[in-house]
PDB file of C-alpha atoms in Angstrom:
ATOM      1  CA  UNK K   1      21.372 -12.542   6.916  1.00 92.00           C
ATOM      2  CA  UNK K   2      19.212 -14.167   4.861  1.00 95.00           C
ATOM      3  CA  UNK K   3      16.105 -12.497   3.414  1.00 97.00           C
ATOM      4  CA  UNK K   4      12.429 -14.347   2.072  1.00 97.00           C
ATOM      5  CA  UNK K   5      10.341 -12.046   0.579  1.00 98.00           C
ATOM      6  CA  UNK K   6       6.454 -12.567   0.160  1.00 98.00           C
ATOM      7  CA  UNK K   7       3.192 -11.288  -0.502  1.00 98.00           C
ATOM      8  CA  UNK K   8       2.865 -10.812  -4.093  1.00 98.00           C
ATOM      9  CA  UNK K   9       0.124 -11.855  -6.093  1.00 98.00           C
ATOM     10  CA  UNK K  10      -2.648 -10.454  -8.589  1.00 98.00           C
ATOM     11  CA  UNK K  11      -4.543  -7.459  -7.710  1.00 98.00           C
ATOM     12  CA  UNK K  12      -7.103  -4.879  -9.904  1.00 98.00           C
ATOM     13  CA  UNK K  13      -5.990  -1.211 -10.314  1.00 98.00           C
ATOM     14  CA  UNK K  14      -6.739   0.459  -7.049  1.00 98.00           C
ATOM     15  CA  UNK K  15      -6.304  -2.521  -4.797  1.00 98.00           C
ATOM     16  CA  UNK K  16      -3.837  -3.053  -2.031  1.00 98.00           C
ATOM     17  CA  UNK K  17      -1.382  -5.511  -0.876  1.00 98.00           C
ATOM     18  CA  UNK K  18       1.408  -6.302   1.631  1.00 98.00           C
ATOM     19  CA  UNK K  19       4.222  -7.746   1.244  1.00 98.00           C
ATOM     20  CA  UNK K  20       6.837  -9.277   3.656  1.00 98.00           C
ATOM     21  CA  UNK K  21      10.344  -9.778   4.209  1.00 98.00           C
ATOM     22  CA  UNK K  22      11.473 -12.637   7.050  1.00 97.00           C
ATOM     23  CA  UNK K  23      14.912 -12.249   8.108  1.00 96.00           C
ATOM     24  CA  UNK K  24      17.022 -15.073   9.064  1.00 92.00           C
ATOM     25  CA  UNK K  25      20.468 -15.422  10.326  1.00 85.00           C
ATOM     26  CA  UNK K  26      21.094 -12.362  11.885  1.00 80.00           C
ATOM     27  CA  UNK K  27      18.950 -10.200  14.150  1.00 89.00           C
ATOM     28  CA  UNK K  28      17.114  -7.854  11.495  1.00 93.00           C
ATOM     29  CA  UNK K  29      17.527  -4.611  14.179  1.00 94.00           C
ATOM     30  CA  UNK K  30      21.022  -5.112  12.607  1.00 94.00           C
ATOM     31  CA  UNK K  31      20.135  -3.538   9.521  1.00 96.00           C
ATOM     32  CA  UNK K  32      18.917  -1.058   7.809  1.00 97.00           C
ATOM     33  CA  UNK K  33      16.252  -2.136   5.145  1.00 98.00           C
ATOM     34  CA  UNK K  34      14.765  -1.434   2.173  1.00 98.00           C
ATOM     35  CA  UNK K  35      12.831  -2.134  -0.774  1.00 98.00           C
ATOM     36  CA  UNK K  36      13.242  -2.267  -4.615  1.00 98.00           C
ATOM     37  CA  UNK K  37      11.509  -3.094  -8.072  1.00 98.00           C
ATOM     38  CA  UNK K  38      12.495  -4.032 -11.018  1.00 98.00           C
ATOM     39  CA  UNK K  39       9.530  -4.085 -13.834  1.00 97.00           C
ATOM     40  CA  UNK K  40      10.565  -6.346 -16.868  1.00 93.00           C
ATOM     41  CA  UNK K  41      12.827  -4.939 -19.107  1.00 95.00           C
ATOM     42  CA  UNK K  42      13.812  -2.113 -16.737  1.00 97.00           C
ATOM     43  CA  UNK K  43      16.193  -1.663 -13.884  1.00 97.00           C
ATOM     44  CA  UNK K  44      15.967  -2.721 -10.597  1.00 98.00           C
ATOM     45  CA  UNK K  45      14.514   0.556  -8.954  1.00 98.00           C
ATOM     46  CA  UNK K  46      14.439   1.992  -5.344  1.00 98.00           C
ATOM     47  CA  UNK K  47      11.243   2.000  -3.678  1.00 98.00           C
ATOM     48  CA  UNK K  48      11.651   2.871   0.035  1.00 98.00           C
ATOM     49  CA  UNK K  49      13.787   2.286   2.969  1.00 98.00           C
ATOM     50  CA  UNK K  50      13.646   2.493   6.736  1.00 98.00           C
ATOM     51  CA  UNK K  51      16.351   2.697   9.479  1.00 96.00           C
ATOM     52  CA  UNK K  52      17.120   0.272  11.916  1.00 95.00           C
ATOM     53  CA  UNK K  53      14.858   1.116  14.457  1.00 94.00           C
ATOM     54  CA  UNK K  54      11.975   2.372  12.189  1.00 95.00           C
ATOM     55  CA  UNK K  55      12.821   5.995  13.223  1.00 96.00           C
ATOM     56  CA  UNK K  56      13.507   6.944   9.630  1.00 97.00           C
ATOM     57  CA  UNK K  57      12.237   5.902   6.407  1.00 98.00           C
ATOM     58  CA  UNK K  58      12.205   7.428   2.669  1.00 98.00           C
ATOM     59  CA  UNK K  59      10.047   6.712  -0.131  1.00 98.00           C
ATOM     60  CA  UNK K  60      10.608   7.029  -4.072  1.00 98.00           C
ATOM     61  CA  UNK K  61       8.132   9.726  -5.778  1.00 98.00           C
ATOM     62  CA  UNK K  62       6.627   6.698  -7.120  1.00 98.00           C
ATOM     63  CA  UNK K  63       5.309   5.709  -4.116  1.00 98.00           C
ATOM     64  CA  UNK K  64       5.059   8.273  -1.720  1.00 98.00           C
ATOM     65  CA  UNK K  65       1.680   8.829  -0.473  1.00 98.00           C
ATOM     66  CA  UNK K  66       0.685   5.556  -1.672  1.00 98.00           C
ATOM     67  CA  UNK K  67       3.272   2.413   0.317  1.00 98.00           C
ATOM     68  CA  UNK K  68       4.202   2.676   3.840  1.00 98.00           C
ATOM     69  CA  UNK K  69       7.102   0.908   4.854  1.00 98.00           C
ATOM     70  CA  UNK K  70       7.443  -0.505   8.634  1.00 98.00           C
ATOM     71  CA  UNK K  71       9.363  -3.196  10.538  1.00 98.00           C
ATOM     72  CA  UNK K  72       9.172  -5.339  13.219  1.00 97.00           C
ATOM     73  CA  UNK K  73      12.197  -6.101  14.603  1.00 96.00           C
ATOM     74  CA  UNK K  74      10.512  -9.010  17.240  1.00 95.00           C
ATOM     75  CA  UNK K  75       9.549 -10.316  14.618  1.00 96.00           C
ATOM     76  CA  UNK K  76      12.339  -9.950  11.901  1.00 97.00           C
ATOM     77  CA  UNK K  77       9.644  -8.998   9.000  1.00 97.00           C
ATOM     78  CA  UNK K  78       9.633  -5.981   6.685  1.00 98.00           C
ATOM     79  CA  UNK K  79       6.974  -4.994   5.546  1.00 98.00           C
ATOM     80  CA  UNK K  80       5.269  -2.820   2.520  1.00 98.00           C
ATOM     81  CA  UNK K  81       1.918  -1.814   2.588  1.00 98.00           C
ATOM     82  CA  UNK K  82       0.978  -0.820  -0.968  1.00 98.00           C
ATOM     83  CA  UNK K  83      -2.117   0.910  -1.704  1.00 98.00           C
ATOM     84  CA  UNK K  84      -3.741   2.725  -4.298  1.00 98.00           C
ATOM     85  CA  UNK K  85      -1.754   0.298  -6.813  1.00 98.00           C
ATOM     86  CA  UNK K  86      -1.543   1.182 -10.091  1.00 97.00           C
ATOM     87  CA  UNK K  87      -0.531  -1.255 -13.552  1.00 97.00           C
ATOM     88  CA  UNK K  88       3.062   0.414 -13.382  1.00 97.00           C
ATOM     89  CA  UNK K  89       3.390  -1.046  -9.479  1.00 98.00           C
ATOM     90  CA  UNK K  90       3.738  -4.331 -11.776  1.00 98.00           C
ATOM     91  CA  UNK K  91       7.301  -5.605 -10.664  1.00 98.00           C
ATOM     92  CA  UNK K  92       9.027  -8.165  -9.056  1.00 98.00           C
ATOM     93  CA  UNK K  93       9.596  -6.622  -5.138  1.00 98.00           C
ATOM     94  CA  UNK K  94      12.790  -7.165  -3.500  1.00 98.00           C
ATOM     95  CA  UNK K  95      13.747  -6.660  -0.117  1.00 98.00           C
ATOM     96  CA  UNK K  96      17.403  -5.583   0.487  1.00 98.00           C
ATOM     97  CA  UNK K  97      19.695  -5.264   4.612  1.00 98.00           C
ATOM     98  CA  UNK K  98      22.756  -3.173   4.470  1.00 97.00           C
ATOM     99  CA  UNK K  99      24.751  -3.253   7.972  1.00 94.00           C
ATOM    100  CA  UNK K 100      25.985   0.056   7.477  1.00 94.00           C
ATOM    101  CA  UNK K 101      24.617   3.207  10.387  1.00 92.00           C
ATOM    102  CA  UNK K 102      23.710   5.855   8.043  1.00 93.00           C
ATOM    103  CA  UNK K 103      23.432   9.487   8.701  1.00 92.00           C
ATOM    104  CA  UNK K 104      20.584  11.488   8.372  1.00 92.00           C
ATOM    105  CA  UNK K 105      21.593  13.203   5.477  1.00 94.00           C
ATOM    106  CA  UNK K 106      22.503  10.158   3.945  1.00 95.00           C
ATOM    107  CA  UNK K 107      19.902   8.945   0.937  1.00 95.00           C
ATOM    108  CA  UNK K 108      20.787   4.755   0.458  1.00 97.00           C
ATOM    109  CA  UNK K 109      18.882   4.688  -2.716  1.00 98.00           C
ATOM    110  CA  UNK K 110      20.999   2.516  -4.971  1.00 97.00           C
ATOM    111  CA  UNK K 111      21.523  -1.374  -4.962  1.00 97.00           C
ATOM    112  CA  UNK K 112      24.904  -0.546  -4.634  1.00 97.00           C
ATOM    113  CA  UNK K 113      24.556   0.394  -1.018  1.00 97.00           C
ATOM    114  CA  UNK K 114      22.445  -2.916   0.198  1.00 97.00           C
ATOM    115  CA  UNK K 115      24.708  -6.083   1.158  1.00 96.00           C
ATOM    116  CA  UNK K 116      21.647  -8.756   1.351  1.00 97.00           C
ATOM    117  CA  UNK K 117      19.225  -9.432  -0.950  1.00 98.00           C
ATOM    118  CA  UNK K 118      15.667 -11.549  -0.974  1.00 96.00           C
ATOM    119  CA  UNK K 119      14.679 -13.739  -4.177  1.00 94.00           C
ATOM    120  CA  UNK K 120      11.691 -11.397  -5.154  1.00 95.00           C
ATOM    121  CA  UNK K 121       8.231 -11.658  -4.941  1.00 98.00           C
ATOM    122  CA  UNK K 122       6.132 -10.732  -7.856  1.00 98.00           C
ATOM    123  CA  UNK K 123       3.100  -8.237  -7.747  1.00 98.00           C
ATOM    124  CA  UNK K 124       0.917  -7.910 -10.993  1.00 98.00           C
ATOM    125  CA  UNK K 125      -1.708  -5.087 -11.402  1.00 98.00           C
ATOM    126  CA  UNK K 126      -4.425  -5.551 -13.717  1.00 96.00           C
ATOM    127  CA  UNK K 127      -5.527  -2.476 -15.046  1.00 86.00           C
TER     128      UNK K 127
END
């Protein structure tokens, strides 16, 4: 599968933005998804995932309460709401597809675990 991730862009402290992920390829209901960030100078982080049907998703304490991950598989676009942003949201996003069923009690939180990878998209918060 091939991922294109978009959305980025400048926003003020507070503001909000989506961003997207178009799969290509493959049918996206294929995988699960998820979403990273990596800041400059710092690793690439885990942000959130969500299962293949949407049934499940998981956020990092970062952004719990804050992004909302969904999908459309009709549509083969991820997406990440992000609200409330903050100057330390500033990253490049990355959208990630394992093929791999996980169990419930199964946490795929490390770029280890993700296959597929898009080229980034980069969201700046002015603070």
């Amino acid at each position: 599968v091939q991922l294109q991730a978009s959305g980025g862009g400048l926003v003020q402290a507070g503001g909000s933005l989506r961003l997207s992920c178009a799969a290509s390829g493959r049918t996206m209901s294929k995988y699960f998804m998820a979403w990273f960030r990596q800041a400059p100078g710092k690793d690439r982080e885990f942000v959130s995932f969500i299962s293949h049907s949407g049934r499940r998703t998981y956020y990092a304490a970062s952004a719990e309460g804050r992004f909302t991950v969904s999908r459309d598989n009709d549509k083969n676009t991820l997406y990440l709401q992000m609200n409330s942003l903050k100057h330390e949201d500033t990253a490049v996003y990355y959208c990630a597809a394992d093929r791999t069923w996980y169990n419930d009690d199964v946490y795929p939180t490390q770029r280890t675990n993700y296959d597929f990878w898009g080229q980034g998209t980069q969201v700046t918060v002015s603070s």
